[in-house]
Amino acid sequence: MEPTTIVLFGATGDLAKRKIYPALYNLYLEKKLPETFSLIGMGRREWSDEFFQAQVEKSLHEFSRRQGDHQSVKSFVKAFRYSVLNITHKEDYIKLLQLVEQREAELGIPSNRLFYLSVGPEFFEPIAENIQASGLGSTQGWKRLVIEKPFGHDLQSARDLNRKLSESFTEEEIYRIDHYLGKPMVQKLETLHQSNPIMKALWNNRYISNVQITANETVGVEERASYYDHVGAVRDMFQNHMLQLLMMMAIQLPYNSTSENVGQKKKHIMESIQPLQKQTVGASIIRGQYAAGSIQGKPVHAYADEPGVAENTMNDTFIAAKLQIDDFFWRGVPFYIRTGKRMKEKSTRIVIEFKEPSGQGHLIKNNGSKPNLLVIEMSPDQSMTLQLNASDPENKGEFKPVHIDLAPNQGDLAEAYENLIRDALHGDPTFFAHWDEVELSWAWVQPILDAFNENLLPLHLYPAGSYGPAESDAMLEAEGHHWWFDEPSELISEQDSDVPMAVNGNS
Ligand code: BG6
């Protein structure tokens, strides 16, 4: 890997502390960082290099999945320098450029610069502009911009932001982070259907009955009410993470696909999703907000009573959707998506339900057999399980489900940020959100935003600690389906995994 300078905006912030420094450190321990790298962190506070290094060290002790020894921590933080920066002060960028150049000269490295924006979205444009104006972006080597979400607030603001950024960086230089794309099981999913002919053969409407994508959280709005109350589940989770999971699940990739293929195929999926009309959004979208309830035995407030939430708020803390991808492979297969705060449990998973043999549905119902399922658990568990039917040795003529573990011994997997930062340093954009996808997902979501804004569909309350409003269950029941695993009896426990089998993995 080429020597690199990471220029980190927002170095004193929470994300840097919890995710970025631990990710860099774990990459360092695994020798996956460039042999010579330097990091220059910026923030508003007046910190010395030593104080900054001590803060980074502290964050590793608190948040890193591995501690390493004292020596490795010390030699890791030695690469860190600090510069005070007021985002709107042009002269601060000139000072920063001098520091970057001085470090490059000291280390004898070319000017490969990775600018990482871990700051509020209101700062994206001025920073990009000042990088360009100050000369920081005029490198002899490569330059890249890594940018956190949210990328816009709606279709128009996302387009405006993109236009502004493209004055300083080309599309190939922009790495938009969606941390769901860094999750190890999402990356394995891509390998699963790309490199296994059996899976490839089944990956279509001939064999798949429906697909369910769930991201339930037990946490509420926490200290983020001022942000969340203007954003809701639709912008916070659905437009980005959930649609990215849908794309990653539905793409049909040729063997040995390049990053470009992945981008094109994802774009195709977004273009093929049947568009919504603002007036009829309610037919396929359920909007919910948590009422008071209890989670793991503890009473919790209603969203409307959380500190910082507007009086009479109509904000969505839950959204469920039914989508149809209108192409050769997926026509007729419903994709159900749901995400919510203050749900019964934390679980991020994709369930692929296969069709029953045609005409035999009535037989199957009475003999203990279940539909074949492929279950991809992303959080908190990380697993991939195939549910099949086998004959029940104790009851002749009856079946019982068996579970094949397709991703055993997950052990200590890399965190999403490790995968993403490594890829950005390598210049591999596969698991980042490309502009086409981002624009198309905002365009698809826009009628939902408008309908929510104009209250064209009901806001259903659901008790905290439940699986969301009853209307979300009813949406599936109307089509003869149900959300898998809301019933504890359906859950696949570890002991249930009968046959371990390794699958090609890349993480
Ligand atoms: C973030 C959202 O992008 O993702 C948060 O802003 C949410 O509201 C989080 O809690 C969920 O991420 P994960 O990895 O815990 O599922």
Coordinates of C-alpha atoms and ligand atoms in Angstrom, one line a residue:
M1 CA 0.0 0.0 0.0
E2 CA 1.3 3.4 -0.8
P3 CA 2.5 5.8 2.0
T4 CA -0.5 8.0 2.9
T5 CA -1.4 11.0 4.9
I6 CA -4.8 10.8 6.5
V7 CA -6.2 14.3 7.1
L8 CA -9.1 13.8 9.6
F9 CA -11.7 16.6 10.1
G10 CA -13.6 16.0 13.4
A11 CA -10.7 14.4 15.2
T12 CA -12.0 15.3 18.6
G13 CA -15.5 13.9 17.9
D14 CA -17.4 10.8 19.0
L15 CA -17.2 8.9 15.8
A16 CA -13.4 9.3 15.6
K17 CA -13.1 8.1 19.2
R18 CA -15.5 5.1 19.0
K19 CA -14.9 3.9 15.5
I20 CA -12.1 5.5 13.4
Y21 CA -9.1 5.2 15.8
P22 CA -10.0 1.7 16.9
A23 CA -10.4 0.7 13.2
L24 CA -7.1 2.2 12.3
Y25 CA -5.4 0.6 15.2
N26 CA -6.7 -2.9 14.4
L27 CA -5.6 -2.4 10.8
Y28 CA -2.2 -1.4 12.1
L29 CA -1.9 -4.5 14.3
E30 CA -2.8 -6.6 11.2
K31 CA -0.2 -4.7 9.1
K32 CA -3.0 -3.5 6.8
L33 CA -2.0 0.1 7.0
P34 CA 0.6 1.6 4.7
E35 CA 4.1 1.0 6.2
T36 CA 4.6 4.8 6.4
F37 CA 1.4 6.7 7.3
S38 CA 0.8 9.9 9.1
L39 CA -2.5 11.2 10.5
I40 CA -3.2 14.8 11.1
G41 CA -6.3 15.4 13.2
M42 CA -8.3 18.7 13.3
G43 CA -10.7 20.1 15.7
R44 CA -11.8 23.4 17.2
R45 CA -10.2 22.8 20.6
E46 CA -6.6 23.9 21.4
W47 CA -4.8 20.6 21.8
S48 CA -1.1 19.8 21.6
D49 CA 0.1 16.7 19.7
E50 CA 0.9 15.0 23.0
F51 CA -2.6 15.6 24.4
F52 CA -4.1 14.4 21.1
Q53 CA -2.0 11.2 21.1
A54 CA -3.1 10.6 24.7
Q55 CA -6.8 11.0 23.8
V56 CA -6.3 8.5 20.9
E57 CA -4.7 6.1 23.3
K58 CA -7.6 6.4 25.7
S59 CA -10.1 5.7 23.0
L60 CA -8.2 2.5 22.0
H61 CA -8.4 1.3 25.6
E62 CA -12.1 2.0 25.7
F63 CA -13.3 1.0 22.3
S64 CA -10.8 -1.2 20.4
R65 CA -11.7 -4.9 20.0
R66 CA -8.0 -5.7 20.5
Q67 CA -5.7 -4.1 23.0
G68 CA -2.3 -5.1 21.7
D69 CA 0.7 -4.4 23.8
H70 CA 1.9 -1.1 25.3
Q71 CA 4.7 -0.8 22.6
S72 CA 2.3 -1.2 19.7
V73 CA 0.0 1.5 21.1
K74 CA 2.9 3.9 21.5
S75 CA 4.3 3.3 18.0
F76 CA 0.8 3.6 16.5
V77 CA 0.0 7.0 18.1
K78 CA 3.5 8.3 17.2
A79 CA 2.1 8.9 13.7
F80 CA -0.6 11.4 15.0
R81 CA -0.3 15.2 14.9
Y82 CA -2.9 17.8 15.7
S83 CA -3.9 21.1 14.1
V84 CA -6.5 23.6 15.4
L85 CA -9.0 24.4 12.7
N86 CA -11.9 26.7 12.4
I87 CA -13.8 25.3 9.4
T88 CA -14.6 28.7 7.9
H89 CA -11.1 30.3 8.4
K90 CA -9.1 30.1 5.2
E91 CA -5.8 30.8 7.0
D92 CA -6.3 27.6 9.1
Y93 CA -6.2 25.6 5.9
I94 CA -2.9 27.2 4.9
K95 CA -1.4 26.3 8.2
L96 CA -2.7 22.8 7.8
L97 CA -1.2 22.5 4.3
Q98 CA 2.2 23.6 5.8
L99 CA 1.9 20.9 8.5
V100 CA 0.9 18.2 5.9
E101 CA 3.9 19.2 3.7
Q102 CA 6.3 19.3 6.6
R103 CA 5.2 15.8 7.7
E104 CA 5.5 14.4 4.1
A105 CA 9.0 15.9 3.8
E106 CA 10.1 14.5 7.3
L107 CA 8.8 11.0 6.3
G108 CA 10.0 11.3 2.7
I109 CA 6.6 10.2 1.4
P110 CA 4.7 11.3 -1.7
S111 CA 1.6 13.5 -1.4
N112 CA -1.1 10.8 -1.3
R113 CA -3.8 12.4 0.8
L114 CA -7.0 10.9 2.2
F115 CA -9.3 13.6 3.5
Y116 CA -11.8 12.1 6.0
L117 CA -14.8 14.2 6.9
S118 CA -16.1 13.0 10.2
V119 CA -18.1 16.2 10.9
G120 CA -21.7 17.5 10.7
P121 CA -23.2 17.6 7.2
E122 CA -23.3 21.5 7.3
F123 CA -19.5 21.4 7.1
F124 CA -19.1 19.1 4.1
E125 CA -19.2 21.9 1.5
P126 CA -17.0 24.5 3.2
I127 CA -14.3 21.9 4.0
A128 CA -14.3 20.5 0.4
E129 CA -14.1 24.0 -1.0
N130 CA -11.2 25.1 1.3
I131 CA -9.3 21.9 0.6
Q132 CA -9.3 22.9 -3.0
A133 CA -8.8 26.7 -2.5
S134 CA -5.8 26.2 -0.1
G135 CA -3.9 23.9 -2.3
L136 CA -4.3 20.9 0.0
G137 CA -6.0 19.1 -2.8
S138 CA -3.3 19.8 -5.4
T139 CA -1.3 16.7 -4.8
Q140 CA 1.4 15.0 -6.8
G141 CA 0.0 11.6 -5.8
W142 CA -3.7 10.7 -5.3
K143 CA -6.3 12.4 -3.2
R144 CA -9.5 10.9 -1.9
L145 CA -12.5 12.3 0.1
V146 CA -14.1 10.0 2.6
I147 CA -17.4 11.4 3.7
E148 CA -19.9 10.2 6.4
K149 CA -23.6 10.3 6.2
P150 CA -26.1 12.0 5.9
F151 CA -25.5 12.7 2.2
G152 CA -28.3 15.3 1.8
H153 CA -31.7 15.7 3.4
D154 CA -33.8 15.0 0.4
L155 CA -33.3 14.6 -3.4
Q156 CA -32.6 18.3 -4.1
S157 CA -30.2 18.9 -1.2
A158 CA -28.3 15.7 -2.1
R159 CA -27.9 16.9 -5.7
D160 CA -26.8 20.3 -4.5
L161 CA -24.2 18.8 -2.2
N162 CA -22.9 16.5 -4.9
R163 CA -22.6 19.3 -7.3
K164 CA -20.6 21.3 -4.8
L165 CA -18.3 18.4 -3.9
S166 CA -17.6 17.7 -7.5
E167 CA -16.0 21.1 -7.9
S168 CA -13.2 19.8 -5.7
F169 CA -13.2 16.0 -6.2
T170 CA -14.1 13.7 -9.0
E171 CA -16.7 10.9 -8.4
E172 CA -13.8 8.3 -8.4
E173 CA -12.2 10.3 -5.6
I174 CA -15.3 10.4 -3.4
Y175 CA -15.9 7.5 -0.9
R176 CA -19.4 7.9 0.7
I177 CA -19.5 5.8 3.8
D178 CA -22.5 3.7 4.6
H179 CA -21.3 1.6 7.5
Y180 CA -23.8 -1.2 6.7
L181 CA -21.7 -1.9 3.5
G182 CA -18.7 -2.6 5.8
K183 CA -20.5 -5.2 7.9
P184 CA -18.8 -8.5 7.4
M185 CA -22.0 -10.5 6.6
V186 CA -22.9 -8.0 3.9
Q187 CA -19.6 -8.5 2.3
K188 CA -20.0 -12.3 2.6
L189 CA -23.4 -12.0 1.0
E190 CA -21.8 -10.6 -2.2
T191 CA -19.4 -13.6 -2.3
L192 CA -22.1 -16.1 -1.6
H193 CA -24.2 -15.5 -4.6
Q194 CA -21.4 -14.4 -6.9
S195 CA -19.2 -17.5 -6.5
N196 CA -21.6 -20.3 -5.8
P197 CA -23.5 -21.6 -8.8
I198 CA -26.1 -23.3 -6.6
M199 CA -27.0 -20.0 -5.0
K200 CA -26.8 -18.1 -8.3
A201 CA -29.3 -20.6 -9.8
L202 CA -31.8 -20.0 -6.9
W203 CA -31.4 -16.2 -6.8
N204 CA -34.5 -15.3 -8.7
N205 CA -38.3 -15.2 -8.8
R206 CA -38.6 -18.8 -9.8
Y207 CA -37.4 -20.1 -6.4
I208 CA -37.7 -17.2 -4.0
S209 CA -41.1 -16.3 -2.5
N210 CA -40.2 -13.1 -0.6
V211 CA -37.3 -11.3 1.0
Q212 CA -37.4 -9.7 4.4
I213 CA -34.9 -7.1 5.5
T214 CA -35.1 -6.0 9.2
A215 CA -33.0 -3.6 11.3
N216 CA -34.6 -3.4 14.7
E217 CA -33.0 -1.4 17.5
T218 CA -33.9 -1.3 21.2
V219 CA -32.3 2.1 21.7
G220 CA -34.6 5.2 21.5
V221 CA -33.7 8.6 20.3
E222 CA -31.1 9.1 23.1
E223 CA -29.4 12.5 23.1
R224 CA -30.0 13.0 19.4
A225 CA -33.6 14.4 19.5
S226 CA -32.7 17.7 17.8
Y227 CA -31.3 15.8 14.9
Y228 CA -33.6 12.8 14.8
D229 CA -36.8 14.7 15.1
H230 CA -36.1 16.3 11.7
V231 CA -34.9 13.1 10.1
G232 CA -36.9 10.1 11.3
A233 CA -36.4 6.5 10.5
V234 CA -36.9 7.1 6.8
R235 CA -33.8 9.4 6.4
D236 CA -31.8 8.0 9.3
M237 CA -31.9 4.3 8.2
F238 CA -34.2 3.6 5.3
Q239 CA -32.9 5.8 2.4
N240 CA -29.3 4.7 3.0
H241 CA -28.7 1.5 5.1
M242 CA -31.9 -0.4 4.2
L243 CA -31.8 0.4 0.5
Q244 CA -28.1 -0.5 0.4
L245 CA -28.9 -3.9 1.9
L246 CA -31.7 -4.4 -0.6
M247 CA -29.3 -3.6 -3.5
M248 CA -26.6 -5.9 -2.1
M249 CA -29.1 -8.7 -1.7
A250 CA -30.7 -8.3 -5.1
I251 CA -27.8 -7.7 -7.4
Q252 CA -26.9 -10.5 -9.9
L253 CA -23.2 -10.4 -10.3
P254 CA -21.1 -12.2 -12.8
Y255 CA -18.2 -14.3 -11.4
N256 CA -15.2 -12.2 -10.5
S257 CA -17.0 -8.9 -10.8
T258 CA -15.2 -5.6 -10.6
S259 CA -16.2 -2.7 -8.5
E260 CA -17.6 -1.1 -11.6
N261 CA -19.9 -4.1 -12.2
V262 CA -21.1 -3.9 -8.7
G263 CA -21.9 -0.1 -9.1
Q264 CA -23.7 -0.7 -12.4
K265 CA -25.8 -3.6 -11.1
K266 CA -26.8 -1.7 -8.0
K267 CA -27.9 1.2 -10.1
H268 CA -29.9 -1.2 -12.2
I269 CA -31.7 -2.5 -9.1
M270 CA -32.6 1.1 -8.0
E271 CA -33.8 1.9 -11.4
S272 CA -36.0 -1.2 -11.5
I273 CA -37.8 -0.6 -8.2
Q274 CA -41.4 0.3 -8.9
P275 CA -41.8 4.0 -8.1
L276 CA -44.3 5.3 -5.6
Q277 CA -46.8 8.1 -6.0
K278 CA -47.1 10.5 -3.1
Q279 CA -51.0 10.1 -2.9
T280 CA -50.8 6.3 -2.6
V281 CA -47.7 5.9 -0.5
G282 CA -49.9 4.4 2.3
A283 CA -50.6 1.3 0.2
S284 CA -47.0 0.1 0.6
I285 CA -45.5 2.1 3.5
I286 CA -46.3 1.9 7.2
R287 CA -45.3 4.8 9.4
G288 CA -44.9 4.3 13.1
Q289 CA -43.8 6.1 16.3
Y290 CA -43.1 4.4 19.6
A291 CA -45.5 5.0 22.5
A292 CA -44.5 4.2 26.2
G293 CA -43.8 0.6 26.9
S294 CA -41.1 -1.6 28.4
I295 CA -37.9 -3.1 27.1
Q296 CA -36.3 -6.1 28.8
G297 CA -38.5 -5.4 31.8
K298 CA -37.6 -1.7 32.1
P299 CA -40.3 0.9 31.5
V300 CA -39.5 3.5 28.7
H301 CA -41.0 6.8 27.7
A302 CA -43.0 7.5 24.6
Y303 CA -41.0 9.1 21.8
A304 CA -43.3 12.2 22.1
D305 CA -42.1 12.5 25.8
E306 CA -38.4 12.3 25.1
P307 CA -36.4 15.4 26.0
G308 CA -35.9 17.7 22.9
V309 CA -38.7 16.2 20.8
A310 CA -41.2 18.8 19.4
E311 CA -44.6 19.0 20.9
N312 CA -47.2 17.2 18.7
T313 CA -44.3 15.6 16.8
M314 CA -45.4 13.5 13.8
N315 CA -41.8 12.1 13.3
D316 CA -41.4 8.4 12.3
T317 CA -39.4 6.1 14.5
F318 CA -40.5 3.1 12.5
I319 CA -41.0 2.4 8.8
A320 CA -42.0 -0.7 7.0
A321 CA -42.2 -0.9 3.3
K322 CA -43.1 -3.3 0.5
L323 CA -41.1 -3.0 -2.7
Q324 CA -41.2 -4.6 -6.0
I325 CA -38.2 -4.9 -8.3
D326 CA -39.6 -4.9 -11.8
D327 CA -36.9 -6.9 -13.7
F328 CA -36.5 -10.3 -15.2
F329 CA -35.1 -11.8 -12.1
W330 CA -37.3 -10.4 -9.4
R331 CA -40.6 -9.5 -10.9
G332 CA -43.4 -10.7 -8.5
V333 CA -41.1 -11.2 -5.5
P334 CA -42.1 -8.8 -2.6
F335 CA -39.2 -7.3 -0.7
Y336 CA -40.3 -6.3 2.8
I337 CA -38.2 -3.9 4.7
R338 CA -38.7 -2.6 8.2
T339 CA -36.6 -0.6 10.7
G340 CA -37.5 0.9 14.0
K341 CA -36.3 2.3 17.3
R342 CA -37.4 0.9 20.7
M343 CA -38.2 -2.4 19.3
K344 CA -38.3 -5.7 21.2
E345 CA -34.7 -6.6 20.4
K346 CA -31.7 -5.5 18.5
S347 CA -31.6 -7.5 15.3
T348 CA -30.4 -6.8 11.8
R349 CA -31.1 -9.6 9.4
I350 CA -32.1 -10.6 5.9
V351 CA -34.4 -13.6 5.5
I352 CA -34.9 -15.1 2.1
E353 CA -37.9 -17.4 2.0
F354 CA -38.0 -19.9 -0.8
K355 CA -41.1 -21.1 -2.6
E356 CA -42.8 -24.3 -1.7
P357 CA -42.9 -26.9 -4.5
S358 CA -45.8 -25.9 -6.7
G359 CA -49.2 -27.4 -5.8
Q360 CA -47.9 -29.0 -2.6
G361 CA -48.5 -26.2 -0.2
H362 CA -51.4 -28.0 1.5
L363 CA -49.4 -31.2 2.0
I364 CA -46.5 -29.3 3.5
K365 CA -48.5 -27.5 6.0
N366 CA -49.6 -30.6 7.9
N367 CA -46.4 -32.6 8.2
G368 CA -44.2 -30.4 10.3
S369 CA -42.1 -29.1 7.4
K370 CA -41.3 -25.4 7.0
P371 CA -40.3 -23.3 4.0
N372 CA -36.7 -23.3 3.1
L373 CA -35.0 -20.2 4.4
L374 CA -31.7 -18.5 4.0
V375 CA -31.1 -16.4 7.1
I376 CA -28.3 -13.8 7.3
E377 CA -27.8 -12.4 10.7
M378 CA -25.8 -9.2 10.8
S379 CA -26.2 -7.9 14.3
P380 CA -25.8 -8.7 17.1
D381 CA -25.1 -12.3 15.9
Q382 CA -23.2 -12.8 12.7
S383 CA -24.2 -15.9 10.9
M384 CA -25.6 -17.4 7.7
T385 CA -27.9 -20.4 8.0
L386 CA -29.9 -22.4 5.5
Q387 CA -33.1 -24.0 6.9
L388 CA -34.1 -27.2 5.1
N389 CA -36.5 -30.1 5.9
A390 CA -35.4 -33.5 6.9
S391 CA -37.5 -36.5 7.9
D392 CA -38.1 -36.7 11.6
P393 CA -36.6 -40.0 12.8
E394 CA -39.1 -40.1 15.7
N395 CA -42.3 -39.6 13.7
K396 CA -42.6 -41.5 10.5
G397 CA -43.9 -39.4 7.6
E398 CA -43.2 -36.2 9.4
F399 CA -40.5 -33.6 8.7
K400 CA -38.4 -31.4 10.9
P401 CA -36.3 -28.4 9.9
V402 CA -32.5 -28.8 9.9
H403 CA -30.1 -25.9 9.8
I404 CA -26.9 -25.7 7.8
D405 CA -24.5 -23.2 9.1
L406 CA -22.9 -21.5 6.1
A407 CA -20.5 -19.3 8.0
P408 CA -19.3 -21.1 11.1
N409 CA -16.6 -19.9 13.5
Q410 CA -17.1 -16.3 12.9
G411 CA -14.8 -15.5 15.8
D412 CA -13.5 -12.0 16.2
L413 CA -14.6 -10.4 12.9
A414 CA -13.3 -7.1 11.7
E415 CA -15.6 -4.2 12.4
A416 CA -17.3 -2.4 9.5
Y417 CA -15.0 0.6 9.8
E418 CA -11.9 -1.5 9.5
N419 CA -13.2 -3.0 6.2
L420 CA -14.2 0.4 4.9
I421 CA -11.1 2.4 5.9
R422 CA -8.9 -0.4 4.5
D423 CA -10.8 -0.2 1.2
A424 CA -10.5 3.6 1.0
L425 CA -6.8 3.4 1.6
H426 CA -6.5 0.8 -1.2
G427 CA -8.7 2.9 -3.5
D428 CA -11.4 0.2 -3.7
P429 CA -14.8 1.8 -4.0
T430 CA -16.8 -1.5 -4.1
F431 CA -18.4 -1.1 -0.7
F432 CA -19.1 2.6 -0.8
A433 CA -22.3 4.4 -1.9
H434 CA -21.8 5.7 -5.4
W435 CA -23.6 8.8 -6.5
D436 CA -25.9 7.1 -8.9
E437 CA -27.2 4.9 -6.1
V438 CA -27.5 7.7 -3.7
E439 CA -29.4 9.9 -6.1
L440 CA -31.7 7.1 -7.2
S441 CA -32.5 6.2 -3.6
W442 CA -33.4 9.8 -2.7
A443 CA -35.5 9.9 -5.8
W444 CA -37.3 6.7 -4.8
V445 CA -37.8 7.9 -1.2
Q446 CA -38.9 11.5 -2.1
P447 CA -42.7 10.7 -2.5
I448 CA -42.5 9.1 1.0
L449 CA -40.9 12.2 2.4
D450 CA -43.6 14.4 0.8
A451 CA -46.4 12.2 2.0
F452 CA -45.0 12.2 5.5
N453 CA -44.6 15.9 5.4
E454 CA -48.2 16.5 4.3
N455 CA -49.5 13.7 6.6
L456 CA -51.1 11.8 3.7
L457 CA -50.9 8.6 5.7
P458 CA -51.5 7.6 9.3
L459 CA -48.9 7.6 12.0
H460 CA -49.4 4.4 13.9
L461 CA -48.3 4.2 17.5
Y462 CA -46.6 1.0 18.7
P463 CA -45.7 0.1 22.3
A464 CA -41.9 0.4 23.0
G465 CA -40.6 -3.2 23.2
S466 CA -42.8 -4.6 20.4
Y467 CA -42.2 -5.4 16.8
G468 CA -43.8 -2.2 15.5
P469 CA -47.4 -1.4 14.6
A470 CA -49.9 -4.2 13.9
E471 CA -50.3 -2.7 10.4
S472 CA -46.8 -3.8 9.5
D473 CA -47.8 -7.4 10.3
A474 CA -51.0 -7.0 8.4
M475 CA -49.2 -5.8 5.3
L476 CA -47.4 -9.2 5.0
E477 CA -50.5 -11.2 6.1
A478 CA -52.5 -9.8 3.3
E479 CA -50.1 -11.6 0.9
G480 CA -49.9 -14.8 2.9
H481 CA -46.6 -14.0 4.6
H482 CA -45.4 -13.1 8.0
W483 CA -42.2 -11.5 9.5
W484 CA -40.0 -14.4 10.3
F485 CA -38.6 -14.9 13.8
D486 CA -40.9 -12.4 15.7
E487 CA -42.1 -15.7 17.3
P488 CA -39.4 -17.0 19.7
S489 CA -40.4 -20.6 18.7
E490 CA -39.1 -19.9 15.2
L491 CA -35.6 -18.7 16.3
I492 CA -32.7 -20.8 15.2
S493 CA -30.4 -21.4 18.2
E494 CA -26.8 -22.4 18.0
Q495 CA -27.6 -26.0 19.0
D496 CA -30.0 -26.1 16.0
S497 CA -27.2 -25.8 13.5
D498 CA -26.8 -29.4 12.4
V499 CA -24.3 -29.3 9.7
P500 CA -21.4 -26.8 9.6
M501 CA -20.1 -26.0 6.2
A502 CA -17.6 -23.4 5.2
V503 CA -18.4 -20.9 2.5
N504 CA -15.9 -18.8 0.5
G505 CA -15.5 -15.7 2.5
N506 CA -13.6 -12.5 2.0
S507 CA -13.5 -11.2 5.5
Ligands
BG6_1 C1 -26.8 5.1 12.2 C2 -28.0 5.8 12.6 O1 -26.5 5.4 10.9 O2 -27.0 3.6 12.3 C3 -28.4 5.4 14.0 O3 -27.8 7.2 12.5 C4 -28.5 3.9 14.2 O4 -29.6 6.0 14.4 C5 -27.3 3.2 13.6 O5 -28.7 3.6 15.6 C6 -27.5 1.7 13.6 O6 -26.3 1.1 13.3 P1 -25.9 -0.4 13.7 O7 -24.6 -0.7 13.1 O8 -25.9 -0.4 15.2 O9 -27.1 -1.2 13.2

